[in-house]
mmCIF file of C-alpha atoms and ligand atoms in Angstrom:
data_model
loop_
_atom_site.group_PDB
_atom_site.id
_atom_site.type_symbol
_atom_site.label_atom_id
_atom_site.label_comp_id
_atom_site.label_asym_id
_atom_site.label_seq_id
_atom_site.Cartn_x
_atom_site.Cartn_y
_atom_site.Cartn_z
ATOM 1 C CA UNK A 1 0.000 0.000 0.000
ATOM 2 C CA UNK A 2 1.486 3.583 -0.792
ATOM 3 C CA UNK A 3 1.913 5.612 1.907
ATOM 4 C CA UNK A 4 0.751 9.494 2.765
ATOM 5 C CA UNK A 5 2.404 11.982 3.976
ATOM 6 C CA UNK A 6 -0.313 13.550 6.117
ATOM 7 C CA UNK A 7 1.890 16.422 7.598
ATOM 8 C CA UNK A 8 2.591 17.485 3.577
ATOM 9 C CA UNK A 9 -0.747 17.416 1.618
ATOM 10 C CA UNK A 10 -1.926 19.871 -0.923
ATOM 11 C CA UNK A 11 -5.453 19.955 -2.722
ATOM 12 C CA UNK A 12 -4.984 17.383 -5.276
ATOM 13 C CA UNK A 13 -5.923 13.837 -6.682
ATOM 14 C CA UNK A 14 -4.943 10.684 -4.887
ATOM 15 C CA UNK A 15 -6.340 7.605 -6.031
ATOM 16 C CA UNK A 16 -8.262 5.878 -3.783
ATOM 17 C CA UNK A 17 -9.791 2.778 -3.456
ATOM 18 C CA UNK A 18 -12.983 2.910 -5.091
ATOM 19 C CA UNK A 19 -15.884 5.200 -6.790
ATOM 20 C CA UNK A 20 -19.249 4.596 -7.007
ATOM 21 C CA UNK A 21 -21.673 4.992 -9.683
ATOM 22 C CA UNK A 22 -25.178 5.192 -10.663
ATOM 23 C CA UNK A 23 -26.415 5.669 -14.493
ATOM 24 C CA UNK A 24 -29.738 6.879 -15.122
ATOM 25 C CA UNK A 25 -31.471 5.332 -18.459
ATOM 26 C CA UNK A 26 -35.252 5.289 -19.445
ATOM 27 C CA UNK A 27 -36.015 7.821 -17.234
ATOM 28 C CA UNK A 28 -35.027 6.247 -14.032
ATOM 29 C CA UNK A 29 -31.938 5.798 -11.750
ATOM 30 C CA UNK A 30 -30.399 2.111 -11.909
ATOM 31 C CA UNK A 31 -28.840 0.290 -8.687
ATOM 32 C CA UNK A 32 -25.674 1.544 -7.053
ATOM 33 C CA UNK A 33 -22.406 0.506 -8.435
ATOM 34 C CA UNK A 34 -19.262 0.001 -6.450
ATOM 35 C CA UNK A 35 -16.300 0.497 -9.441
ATOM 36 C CA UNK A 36 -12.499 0.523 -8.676
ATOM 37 C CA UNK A 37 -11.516 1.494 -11.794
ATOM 38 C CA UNK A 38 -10.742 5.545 -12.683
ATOM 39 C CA UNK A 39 -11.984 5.525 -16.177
ATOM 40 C CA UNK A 40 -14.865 6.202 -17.476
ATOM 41 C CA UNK A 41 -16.101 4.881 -21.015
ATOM 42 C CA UNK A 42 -18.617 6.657 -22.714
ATOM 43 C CA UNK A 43 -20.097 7.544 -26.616
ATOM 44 C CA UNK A 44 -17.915 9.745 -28.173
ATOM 45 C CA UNK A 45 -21.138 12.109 -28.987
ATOM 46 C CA UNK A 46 -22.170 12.484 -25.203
ATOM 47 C CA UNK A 47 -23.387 15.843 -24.626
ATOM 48 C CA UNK A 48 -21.476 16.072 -21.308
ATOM 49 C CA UNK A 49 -18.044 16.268 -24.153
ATOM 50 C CA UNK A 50 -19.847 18.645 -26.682
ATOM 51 C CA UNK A 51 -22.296 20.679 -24.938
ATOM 52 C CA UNK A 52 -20.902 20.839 -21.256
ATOM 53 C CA UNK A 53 -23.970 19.767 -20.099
ATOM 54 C CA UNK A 54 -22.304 18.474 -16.603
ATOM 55 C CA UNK A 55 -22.343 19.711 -12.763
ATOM 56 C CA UNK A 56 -20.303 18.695 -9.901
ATOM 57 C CA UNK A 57 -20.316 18.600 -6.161
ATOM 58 C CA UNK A 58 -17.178 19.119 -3.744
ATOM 59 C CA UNK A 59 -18.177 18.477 0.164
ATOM 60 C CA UNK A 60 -15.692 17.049 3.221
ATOM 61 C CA UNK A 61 -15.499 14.369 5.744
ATOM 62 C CA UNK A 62 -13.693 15.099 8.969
ATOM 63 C CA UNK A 63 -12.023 12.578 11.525
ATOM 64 C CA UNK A 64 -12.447 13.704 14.773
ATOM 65 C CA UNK A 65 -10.111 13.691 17.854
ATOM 66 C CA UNK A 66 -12.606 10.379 18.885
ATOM 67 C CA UNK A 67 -12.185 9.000 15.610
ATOM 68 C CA UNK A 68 -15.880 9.417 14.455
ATOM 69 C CA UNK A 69 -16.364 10.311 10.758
ATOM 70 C CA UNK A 70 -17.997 13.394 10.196
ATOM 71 C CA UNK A 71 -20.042 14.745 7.280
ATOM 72 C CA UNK A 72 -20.149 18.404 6.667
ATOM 73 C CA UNK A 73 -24.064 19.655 5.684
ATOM 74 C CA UNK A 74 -24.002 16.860 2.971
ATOM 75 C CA UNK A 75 -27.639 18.182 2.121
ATOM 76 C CA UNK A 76 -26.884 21.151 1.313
ATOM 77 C CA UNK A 77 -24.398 19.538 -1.251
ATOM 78 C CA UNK A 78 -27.836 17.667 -3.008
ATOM 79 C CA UNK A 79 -29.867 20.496 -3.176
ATOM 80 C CA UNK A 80 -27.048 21.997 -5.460
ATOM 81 C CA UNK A 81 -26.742 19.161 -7.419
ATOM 82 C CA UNK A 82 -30.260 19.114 -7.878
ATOM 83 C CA UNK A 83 -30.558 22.878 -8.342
ATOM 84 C CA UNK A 84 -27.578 22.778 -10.946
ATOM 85 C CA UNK A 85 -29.297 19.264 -12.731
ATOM 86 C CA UNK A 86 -32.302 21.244 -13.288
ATOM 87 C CA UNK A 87 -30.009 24.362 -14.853
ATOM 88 C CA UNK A 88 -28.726 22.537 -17.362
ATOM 89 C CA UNK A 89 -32.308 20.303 -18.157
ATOM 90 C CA UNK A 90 -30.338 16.898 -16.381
ATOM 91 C CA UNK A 91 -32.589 14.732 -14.315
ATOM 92 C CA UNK A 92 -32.432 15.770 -10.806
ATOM 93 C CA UNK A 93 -30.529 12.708 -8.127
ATOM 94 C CA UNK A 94 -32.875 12.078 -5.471
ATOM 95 C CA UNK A 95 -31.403 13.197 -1.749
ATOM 96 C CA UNK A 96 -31.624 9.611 -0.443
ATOM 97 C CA UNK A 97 -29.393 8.325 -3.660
ATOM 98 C CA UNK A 98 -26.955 10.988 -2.846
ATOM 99 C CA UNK A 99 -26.888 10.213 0.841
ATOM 100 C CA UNK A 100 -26.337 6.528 0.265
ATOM 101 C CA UNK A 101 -23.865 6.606 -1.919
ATOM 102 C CA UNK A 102 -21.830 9.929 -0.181
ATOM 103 C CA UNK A 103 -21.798 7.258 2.325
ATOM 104 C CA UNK A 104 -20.510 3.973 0.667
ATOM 105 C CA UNK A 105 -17.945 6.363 -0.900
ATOM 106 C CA UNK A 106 -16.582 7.045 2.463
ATOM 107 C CA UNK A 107 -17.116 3.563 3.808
ATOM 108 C CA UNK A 108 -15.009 1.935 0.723
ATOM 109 C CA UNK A 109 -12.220 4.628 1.244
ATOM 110 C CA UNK A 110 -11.565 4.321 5.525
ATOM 111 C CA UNK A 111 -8.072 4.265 5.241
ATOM 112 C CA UNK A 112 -7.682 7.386 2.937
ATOM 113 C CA UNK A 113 -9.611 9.799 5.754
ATOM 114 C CA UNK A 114 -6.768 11.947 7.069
ATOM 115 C CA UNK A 115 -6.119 11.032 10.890
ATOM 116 C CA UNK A 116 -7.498 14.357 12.858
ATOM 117 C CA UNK A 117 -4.838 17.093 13.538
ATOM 118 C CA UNK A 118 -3.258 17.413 10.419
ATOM 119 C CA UNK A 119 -5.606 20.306 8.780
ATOM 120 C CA UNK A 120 -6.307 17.297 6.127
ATOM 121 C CA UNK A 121 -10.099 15.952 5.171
ATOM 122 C CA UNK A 122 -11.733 13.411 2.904
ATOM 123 C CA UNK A 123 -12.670 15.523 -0.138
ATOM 124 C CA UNK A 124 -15.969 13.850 -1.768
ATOM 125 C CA UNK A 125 -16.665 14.804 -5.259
ATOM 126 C CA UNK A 126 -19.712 14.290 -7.566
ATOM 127 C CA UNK A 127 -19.522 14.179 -11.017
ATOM 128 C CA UNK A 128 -22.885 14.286 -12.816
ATOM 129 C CA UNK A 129 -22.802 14.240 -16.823
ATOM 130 C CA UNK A 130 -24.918 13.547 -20.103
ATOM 131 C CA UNK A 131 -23.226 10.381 -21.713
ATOM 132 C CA UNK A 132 -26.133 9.616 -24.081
ATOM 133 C CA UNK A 133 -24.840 11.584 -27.530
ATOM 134 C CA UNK A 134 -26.204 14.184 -29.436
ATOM 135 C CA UNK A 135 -25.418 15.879 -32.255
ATOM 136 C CA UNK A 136 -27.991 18.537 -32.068
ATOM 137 C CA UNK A 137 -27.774 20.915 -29.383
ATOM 138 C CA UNK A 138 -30.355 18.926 -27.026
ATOM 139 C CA UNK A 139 -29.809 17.292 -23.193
ATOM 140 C CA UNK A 140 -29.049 13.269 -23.806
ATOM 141 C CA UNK A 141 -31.246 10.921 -22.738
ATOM 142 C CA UNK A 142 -28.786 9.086 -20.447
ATOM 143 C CA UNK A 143 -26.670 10.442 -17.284
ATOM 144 C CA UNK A 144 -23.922 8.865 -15.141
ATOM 145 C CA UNK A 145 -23.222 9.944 -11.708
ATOM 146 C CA UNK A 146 -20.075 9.428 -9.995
ATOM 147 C CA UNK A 147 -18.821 9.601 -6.900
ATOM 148 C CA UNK A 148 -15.277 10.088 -5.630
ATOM 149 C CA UNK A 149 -12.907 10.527 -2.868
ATOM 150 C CA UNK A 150 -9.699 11.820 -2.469
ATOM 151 C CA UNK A 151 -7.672 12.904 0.917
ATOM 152 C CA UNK A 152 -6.994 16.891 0.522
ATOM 153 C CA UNK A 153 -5.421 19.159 2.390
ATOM 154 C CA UNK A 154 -5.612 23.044 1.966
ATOM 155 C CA UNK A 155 -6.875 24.492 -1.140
ATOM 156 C CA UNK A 156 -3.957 27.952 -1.214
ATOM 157 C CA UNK A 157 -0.771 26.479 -0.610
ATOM 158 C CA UNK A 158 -0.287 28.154 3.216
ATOM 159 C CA UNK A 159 -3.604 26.860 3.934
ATOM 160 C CA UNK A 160 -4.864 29.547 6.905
ATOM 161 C CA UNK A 161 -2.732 32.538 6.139
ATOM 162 C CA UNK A 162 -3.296 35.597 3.557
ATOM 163 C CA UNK A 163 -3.066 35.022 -0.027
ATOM 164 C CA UNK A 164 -3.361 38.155 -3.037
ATOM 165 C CA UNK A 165 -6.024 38.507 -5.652
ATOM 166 C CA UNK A 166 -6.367 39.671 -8.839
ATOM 167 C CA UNK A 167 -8.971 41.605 -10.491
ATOM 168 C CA UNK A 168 -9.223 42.062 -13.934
ATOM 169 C CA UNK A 169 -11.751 42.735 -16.746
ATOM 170 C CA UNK A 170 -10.117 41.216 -19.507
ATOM 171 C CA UNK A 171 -12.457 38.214 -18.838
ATOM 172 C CA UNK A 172 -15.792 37.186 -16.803
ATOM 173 C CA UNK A 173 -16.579 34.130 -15.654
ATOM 174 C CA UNK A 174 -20.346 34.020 -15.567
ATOM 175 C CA UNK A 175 -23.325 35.974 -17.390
ATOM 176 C CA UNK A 176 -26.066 37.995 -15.615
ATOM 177 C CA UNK A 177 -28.364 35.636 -16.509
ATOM 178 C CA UNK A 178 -26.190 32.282 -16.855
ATOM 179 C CA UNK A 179 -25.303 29.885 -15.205
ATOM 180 C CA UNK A 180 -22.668 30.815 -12.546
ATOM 181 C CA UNK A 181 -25.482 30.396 -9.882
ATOM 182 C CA UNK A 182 -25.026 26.890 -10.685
ATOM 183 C CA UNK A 183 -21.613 24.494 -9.842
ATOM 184 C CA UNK A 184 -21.475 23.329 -14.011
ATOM 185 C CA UNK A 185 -18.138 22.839 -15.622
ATOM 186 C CA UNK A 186 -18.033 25.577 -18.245
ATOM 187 C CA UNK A 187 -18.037 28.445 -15.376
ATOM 188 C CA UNK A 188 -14.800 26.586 -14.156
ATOM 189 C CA UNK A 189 -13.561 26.677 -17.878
ATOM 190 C CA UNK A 190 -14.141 30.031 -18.254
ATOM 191 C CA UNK A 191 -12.349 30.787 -15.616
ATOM 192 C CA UNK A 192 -9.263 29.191 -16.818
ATOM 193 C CA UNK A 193 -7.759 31.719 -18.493
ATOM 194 C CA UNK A 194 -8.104 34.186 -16.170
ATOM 195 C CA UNK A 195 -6.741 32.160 -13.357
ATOM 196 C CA UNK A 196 -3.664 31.397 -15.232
ATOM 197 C CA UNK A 197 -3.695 35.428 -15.718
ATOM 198 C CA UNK A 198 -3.584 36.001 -11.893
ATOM 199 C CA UNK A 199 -1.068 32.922 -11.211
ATOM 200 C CA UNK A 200 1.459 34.162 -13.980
ATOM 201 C CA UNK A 201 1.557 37.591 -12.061
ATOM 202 C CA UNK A 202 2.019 36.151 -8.806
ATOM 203 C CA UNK A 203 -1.425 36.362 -7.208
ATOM 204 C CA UNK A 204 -3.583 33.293 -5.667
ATOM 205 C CA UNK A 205 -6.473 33.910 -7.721
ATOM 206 C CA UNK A 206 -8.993 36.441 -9.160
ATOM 207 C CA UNK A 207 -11.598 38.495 -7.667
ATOM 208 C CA UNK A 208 -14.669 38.648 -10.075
ATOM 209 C CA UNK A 209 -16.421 41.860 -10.623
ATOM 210 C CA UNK A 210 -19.900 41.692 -11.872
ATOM 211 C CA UNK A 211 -20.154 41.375 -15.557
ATOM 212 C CA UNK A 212 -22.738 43.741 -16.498
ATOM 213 C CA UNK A 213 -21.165 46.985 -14.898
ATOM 214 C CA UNK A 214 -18.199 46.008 -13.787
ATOM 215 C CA UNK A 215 -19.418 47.652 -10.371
ATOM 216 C CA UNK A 216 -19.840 45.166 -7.706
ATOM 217 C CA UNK A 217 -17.673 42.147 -6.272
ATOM 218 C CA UNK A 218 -18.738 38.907 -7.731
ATOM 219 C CA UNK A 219 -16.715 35.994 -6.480
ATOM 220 C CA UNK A 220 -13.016 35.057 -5.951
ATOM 221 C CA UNK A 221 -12.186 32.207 -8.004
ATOM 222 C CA UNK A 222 -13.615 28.882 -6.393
ATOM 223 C CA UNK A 223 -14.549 30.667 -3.334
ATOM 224 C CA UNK A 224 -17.268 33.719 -2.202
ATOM 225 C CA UNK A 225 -15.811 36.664 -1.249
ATOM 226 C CA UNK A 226 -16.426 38.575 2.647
ATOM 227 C CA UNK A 227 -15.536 41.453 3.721
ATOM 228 C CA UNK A 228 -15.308 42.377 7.260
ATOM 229 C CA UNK A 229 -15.868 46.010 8.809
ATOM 230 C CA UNK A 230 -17.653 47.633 11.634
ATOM 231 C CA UNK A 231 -18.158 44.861 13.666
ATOM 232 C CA UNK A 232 -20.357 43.232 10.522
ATOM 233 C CA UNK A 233 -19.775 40.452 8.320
ATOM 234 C CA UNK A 234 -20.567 41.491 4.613
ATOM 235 C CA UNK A 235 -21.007 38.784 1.654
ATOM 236 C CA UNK A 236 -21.711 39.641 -1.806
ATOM 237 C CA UNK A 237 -25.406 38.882 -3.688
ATOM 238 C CA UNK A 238 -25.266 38.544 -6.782
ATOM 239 C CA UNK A 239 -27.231 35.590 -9.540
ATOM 240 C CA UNK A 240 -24.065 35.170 -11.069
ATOM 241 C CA UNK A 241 -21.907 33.739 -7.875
ATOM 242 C CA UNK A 242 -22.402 29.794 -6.517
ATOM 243 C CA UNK A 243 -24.320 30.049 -3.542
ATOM 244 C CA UNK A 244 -21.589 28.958 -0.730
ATOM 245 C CA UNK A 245 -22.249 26.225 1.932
ATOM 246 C CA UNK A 246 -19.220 27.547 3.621
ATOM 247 C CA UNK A 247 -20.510 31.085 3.248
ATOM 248 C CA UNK A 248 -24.005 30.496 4.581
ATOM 249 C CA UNK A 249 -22.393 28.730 7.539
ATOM 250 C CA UNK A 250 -20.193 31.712 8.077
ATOM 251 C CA UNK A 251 -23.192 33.863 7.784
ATOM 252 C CA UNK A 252 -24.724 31.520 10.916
ATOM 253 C CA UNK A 253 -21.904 31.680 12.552
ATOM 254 C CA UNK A 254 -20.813 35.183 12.557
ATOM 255 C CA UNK A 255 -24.618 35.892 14.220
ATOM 256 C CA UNK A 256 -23.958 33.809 16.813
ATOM 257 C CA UNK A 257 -20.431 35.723 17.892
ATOM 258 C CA UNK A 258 -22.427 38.264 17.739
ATOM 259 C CA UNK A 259 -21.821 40.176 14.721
ATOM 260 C CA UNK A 260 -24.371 41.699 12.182
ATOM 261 C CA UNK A 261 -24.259 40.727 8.502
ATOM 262 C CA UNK A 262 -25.286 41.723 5.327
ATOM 263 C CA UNK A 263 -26.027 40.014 1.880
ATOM 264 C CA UNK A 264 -25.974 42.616 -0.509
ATOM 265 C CA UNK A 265 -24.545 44.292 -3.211
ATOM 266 C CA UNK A 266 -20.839 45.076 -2.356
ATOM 267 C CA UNK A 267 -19.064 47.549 -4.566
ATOM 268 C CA UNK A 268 -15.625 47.569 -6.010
ATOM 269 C CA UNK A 269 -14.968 50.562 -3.898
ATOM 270 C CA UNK A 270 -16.232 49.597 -0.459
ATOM 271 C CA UNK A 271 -13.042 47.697 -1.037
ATOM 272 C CA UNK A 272 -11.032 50.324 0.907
ATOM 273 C CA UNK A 273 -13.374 50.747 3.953
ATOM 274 C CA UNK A 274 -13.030 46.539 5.097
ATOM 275 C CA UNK A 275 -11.465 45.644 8.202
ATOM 276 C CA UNK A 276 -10.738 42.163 6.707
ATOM 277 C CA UNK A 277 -11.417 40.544 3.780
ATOM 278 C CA UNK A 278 -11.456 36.537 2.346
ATOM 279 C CA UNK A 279 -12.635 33.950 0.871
ATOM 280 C CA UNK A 280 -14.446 31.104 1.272
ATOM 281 C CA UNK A 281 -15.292 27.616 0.218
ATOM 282 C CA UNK A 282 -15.415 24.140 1.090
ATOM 283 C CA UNK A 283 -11.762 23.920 -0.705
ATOM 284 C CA UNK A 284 -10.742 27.547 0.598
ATOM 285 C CA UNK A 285 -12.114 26.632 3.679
ATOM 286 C CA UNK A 286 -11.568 30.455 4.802
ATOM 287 C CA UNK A 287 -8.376 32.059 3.133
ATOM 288 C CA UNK A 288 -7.998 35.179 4.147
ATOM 289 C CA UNK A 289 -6.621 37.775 1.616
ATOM 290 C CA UNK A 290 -3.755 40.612 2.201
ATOM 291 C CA UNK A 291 -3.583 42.379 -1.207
ATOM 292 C CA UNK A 292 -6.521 42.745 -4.072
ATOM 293 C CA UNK A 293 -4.296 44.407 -6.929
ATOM 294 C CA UNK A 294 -7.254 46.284 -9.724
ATOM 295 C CA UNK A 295 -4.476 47.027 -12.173
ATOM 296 C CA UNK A 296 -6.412 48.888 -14.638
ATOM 297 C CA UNK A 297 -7.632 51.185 -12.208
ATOM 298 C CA UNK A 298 -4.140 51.366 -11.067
ATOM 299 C CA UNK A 299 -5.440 50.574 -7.101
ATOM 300 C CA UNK A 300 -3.847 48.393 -4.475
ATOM 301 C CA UNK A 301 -6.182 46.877 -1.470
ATOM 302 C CA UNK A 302 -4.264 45.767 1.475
ATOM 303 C CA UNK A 303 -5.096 44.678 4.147
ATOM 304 C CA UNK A 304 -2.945 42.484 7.180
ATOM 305 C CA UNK A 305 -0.623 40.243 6.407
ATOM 306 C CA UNK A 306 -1.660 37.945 9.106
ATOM 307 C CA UNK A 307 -5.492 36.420 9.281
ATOM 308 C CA UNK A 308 -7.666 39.466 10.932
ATOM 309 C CA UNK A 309 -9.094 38.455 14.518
ATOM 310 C CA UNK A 310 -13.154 37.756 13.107
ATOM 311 C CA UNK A 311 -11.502 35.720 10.130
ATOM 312 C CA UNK A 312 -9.392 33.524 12.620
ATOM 313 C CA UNK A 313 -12.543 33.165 15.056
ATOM 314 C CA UNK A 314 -14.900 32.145 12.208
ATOM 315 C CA UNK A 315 -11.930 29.508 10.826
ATOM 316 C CA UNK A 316 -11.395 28.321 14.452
ATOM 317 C CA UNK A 317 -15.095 27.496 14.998
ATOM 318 C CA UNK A 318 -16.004 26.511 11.625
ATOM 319 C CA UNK A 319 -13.202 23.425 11.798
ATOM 320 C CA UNK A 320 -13.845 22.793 15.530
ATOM 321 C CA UNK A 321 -17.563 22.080 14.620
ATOM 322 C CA UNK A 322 -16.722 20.211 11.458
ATOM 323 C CA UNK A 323 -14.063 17.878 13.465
ATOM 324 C CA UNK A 324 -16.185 17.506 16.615
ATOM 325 C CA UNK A 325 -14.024 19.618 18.804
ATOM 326 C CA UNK A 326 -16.746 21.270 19.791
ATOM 327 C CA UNK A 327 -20.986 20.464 19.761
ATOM 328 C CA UNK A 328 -22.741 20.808 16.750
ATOM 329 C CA UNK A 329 -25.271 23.252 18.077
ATOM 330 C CA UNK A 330 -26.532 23.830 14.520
ATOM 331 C CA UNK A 331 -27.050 20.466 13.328
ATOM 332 C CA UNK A 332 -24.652 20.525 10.396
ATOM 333 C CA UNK A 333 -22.572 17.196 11.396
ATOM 334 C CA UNK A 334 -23.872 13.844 10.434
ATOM 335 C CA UNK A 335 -21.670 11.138 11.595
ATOM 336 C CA UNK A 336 -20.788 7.940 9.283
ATOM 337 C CA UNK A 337 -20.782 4.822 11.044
HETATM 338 N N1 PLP B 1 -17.782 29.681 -5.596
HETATM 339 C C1 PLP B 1 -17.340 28.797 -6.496
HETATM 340 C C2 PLP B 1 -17.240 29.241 -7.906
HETATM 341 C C3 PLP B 1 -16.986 27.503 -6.105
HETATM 342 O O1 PLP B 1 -16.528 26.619 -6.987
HETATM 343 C C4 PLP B 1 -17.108 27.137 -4.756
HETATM 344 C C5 PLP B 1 -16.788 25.783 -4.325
HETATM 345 O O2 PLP B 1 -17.624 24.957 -4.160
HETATM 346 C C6 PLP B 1 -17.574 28.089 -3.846
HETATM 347 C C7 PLP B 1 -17.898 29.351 -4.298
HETATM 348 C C8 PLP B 1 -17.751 27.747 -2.411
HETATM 349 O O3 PLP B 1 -18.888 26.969 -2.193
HETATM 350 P P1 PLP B 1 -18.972 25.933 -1.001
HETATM 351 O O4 PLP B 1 -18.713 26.713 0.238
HETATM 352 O O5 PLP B 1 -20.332 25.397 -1.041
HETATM 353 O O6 PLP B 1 -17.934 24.923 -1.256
HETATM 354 C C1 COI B 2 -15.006 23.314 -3.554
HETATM 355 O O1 COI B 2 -14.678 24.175 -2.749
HETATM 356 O O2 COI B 2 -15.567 22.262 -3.232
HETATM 357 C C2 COI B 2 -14.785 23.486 -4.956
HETATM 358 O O3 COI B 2 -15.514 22.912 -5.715
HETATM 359 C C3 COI B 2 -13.654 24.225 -5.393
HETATM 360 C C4 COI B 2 -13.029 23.527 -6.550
HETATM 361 C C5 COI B 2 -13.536 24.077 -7.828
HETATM 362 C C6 COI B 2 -11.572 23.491 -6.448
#
């Protein structure tokens, strides 16, 4: 058996043991397949190749300091799916399907679950696609879902301390009215080139502005954006920006410290009044950000070069509820036995 090196784990691929499958034909999902094989075949016409017409899932499984398994929100993982499915006309996967085969993912893979401690978790991703073909510009009649493991560890290569973005509008990821409400590949391949923009110059990522107006903060790569000030935690809203599990659990848990916080339109120039700023995601986790360069405005954002006091509280409760450290008072943890 290969061995890990939990202390030195980035966000990437490591094969596992197994996946597990389920195709959808004549209108209705088959049986559950266990597959330990990484390759897929399917027609060389399926729409998922031609048309994009795919969506994915990323959530996390924890190992506690008592060695339980823990599931972060998982649910709110399915109602994406499903939300996304119906965005691009694919057939929506029940919750229950999801649920039982998130958890005979994780039950196949035991030995790839980071121990607790090490910052690591069990990344679980979906993969939900049209493999029936097409020609025509029409959703297939057949889908596959997959699902996926692999042990991660932070998304930004320091995991938990400030990283720089980029903004530029050379490129947008999403439409007003397309489809970057929904987690579908081609958002993530139009993002591509403007990723590669902001690594080549040294920055972590990009911060998307709107696309209409260029006026208002969209998202930051695979990640929401916050900003911090005034004792209130401040999130973008925008139909153009994937609704954030991690984000909406921020939101919860920012109330509870007691801040106040707003979901609204943020503009590009509120930038300068934020205590703190960062982003965050299931990958991200919460990365906080020290430098937002807008070079064709010819403005610099800083902000500390060490996580702000709110972002390290939020990070330091998010994880202990996700590992068990401390009680779930909001019901997000579902333990796999
Ligand atoms: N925005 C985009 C574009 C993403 O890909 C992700 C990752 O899933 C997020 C935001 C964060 O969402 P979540 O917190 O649900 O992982
Ligand atoms: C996640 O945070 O789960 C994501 O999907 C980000 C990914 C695109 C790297």
């Amino acid at each position: 058996m290969e061995t890990i090196n939990w202390n030195d784990i980035g966000f990437g691929y490591i094969k596992t043991d197994y996946n597990v499958r389920c195709y959808y034909r004549n209108g209705e999902w088959g049986k559950i397949e266990v597959s330990s094989s990484e390759n897929v075949s399917i027609h060389m016409a399926a729409t998922a190749l031609h048309y994009g017409q795919e969506a994915f899932e990323g959530l996390k499984a924890f190992k506690g300091k008592d060695g339980k398994v823990r599931l972060f929100r998982w649910e709110e993982n399915a109602k994406r799916l499903q939300s996304s499915a119906k965005g691009i006309l694919m057939p929506e996967v029940p919750i229950d399907l999801f649920k039982k085969m998130v958890k005979k993912v994780i039950r196949k893979n035991q030995r790839f679950i980071p121990p607790y401690g090490k910052g690591a978790s069990l990344y679980i991703r979906h993969v939900l696609f049209g493999t029936g073909p097409q020609v025509g510009v029409k959703p297939a009649n057949e889908y596959l879902l997959i699902i996926f493991v692999t042990p991660v560890g932070p998304y930004f290569k320091d995991g938990f301390s400030p990283v720089s973005m980029l903004i530029t509008r050379e490129y947008d990821r999403a439409a007003p009215l397309g489809t970057g409400k929904f987690k579908v590949g081609g958002n993530y391949a139009a993002s591509l080139a403007s990723i590669k923009k902001a690594h080549d110059n040294g920055y972590a990522n990009v911060l998307y502005l709107d696309a209409r107006e260029k006026k208002y903060i969209d998202e930051c790569g695979p990640a929401n954006f916050f900003g911090i000030k005034n004792n209130t935690y401040i999130t973008p809203r925008s139909d153009s920006i994937l609704p954030s599990i991690t984000n909406k659990s921020l939101i919860t848990l920012a109330e509870h410290m007691g801040l106040k916080t707003e979901r609204r339109k943020v503009e590009l120039k509120e930038l300068e009044t934020f205590e703190e700023v960062g982003a965050c995601g299931t990958a991200a986790v919460i990365s906080p950000i020290n430098k937002i360069t807008d070079t064709e405005n010819g403005k610099i954002y800083t902000y500390g070069n060490k996580p702000g006091k709110i972002s390290t509280r939020l990070y330091e409760k998010l994880q202990a509820i996700q590992t068990g450290d401390e009680e779930d008072i909001f019901g997000w943890v579902e333990i796999v036995e």
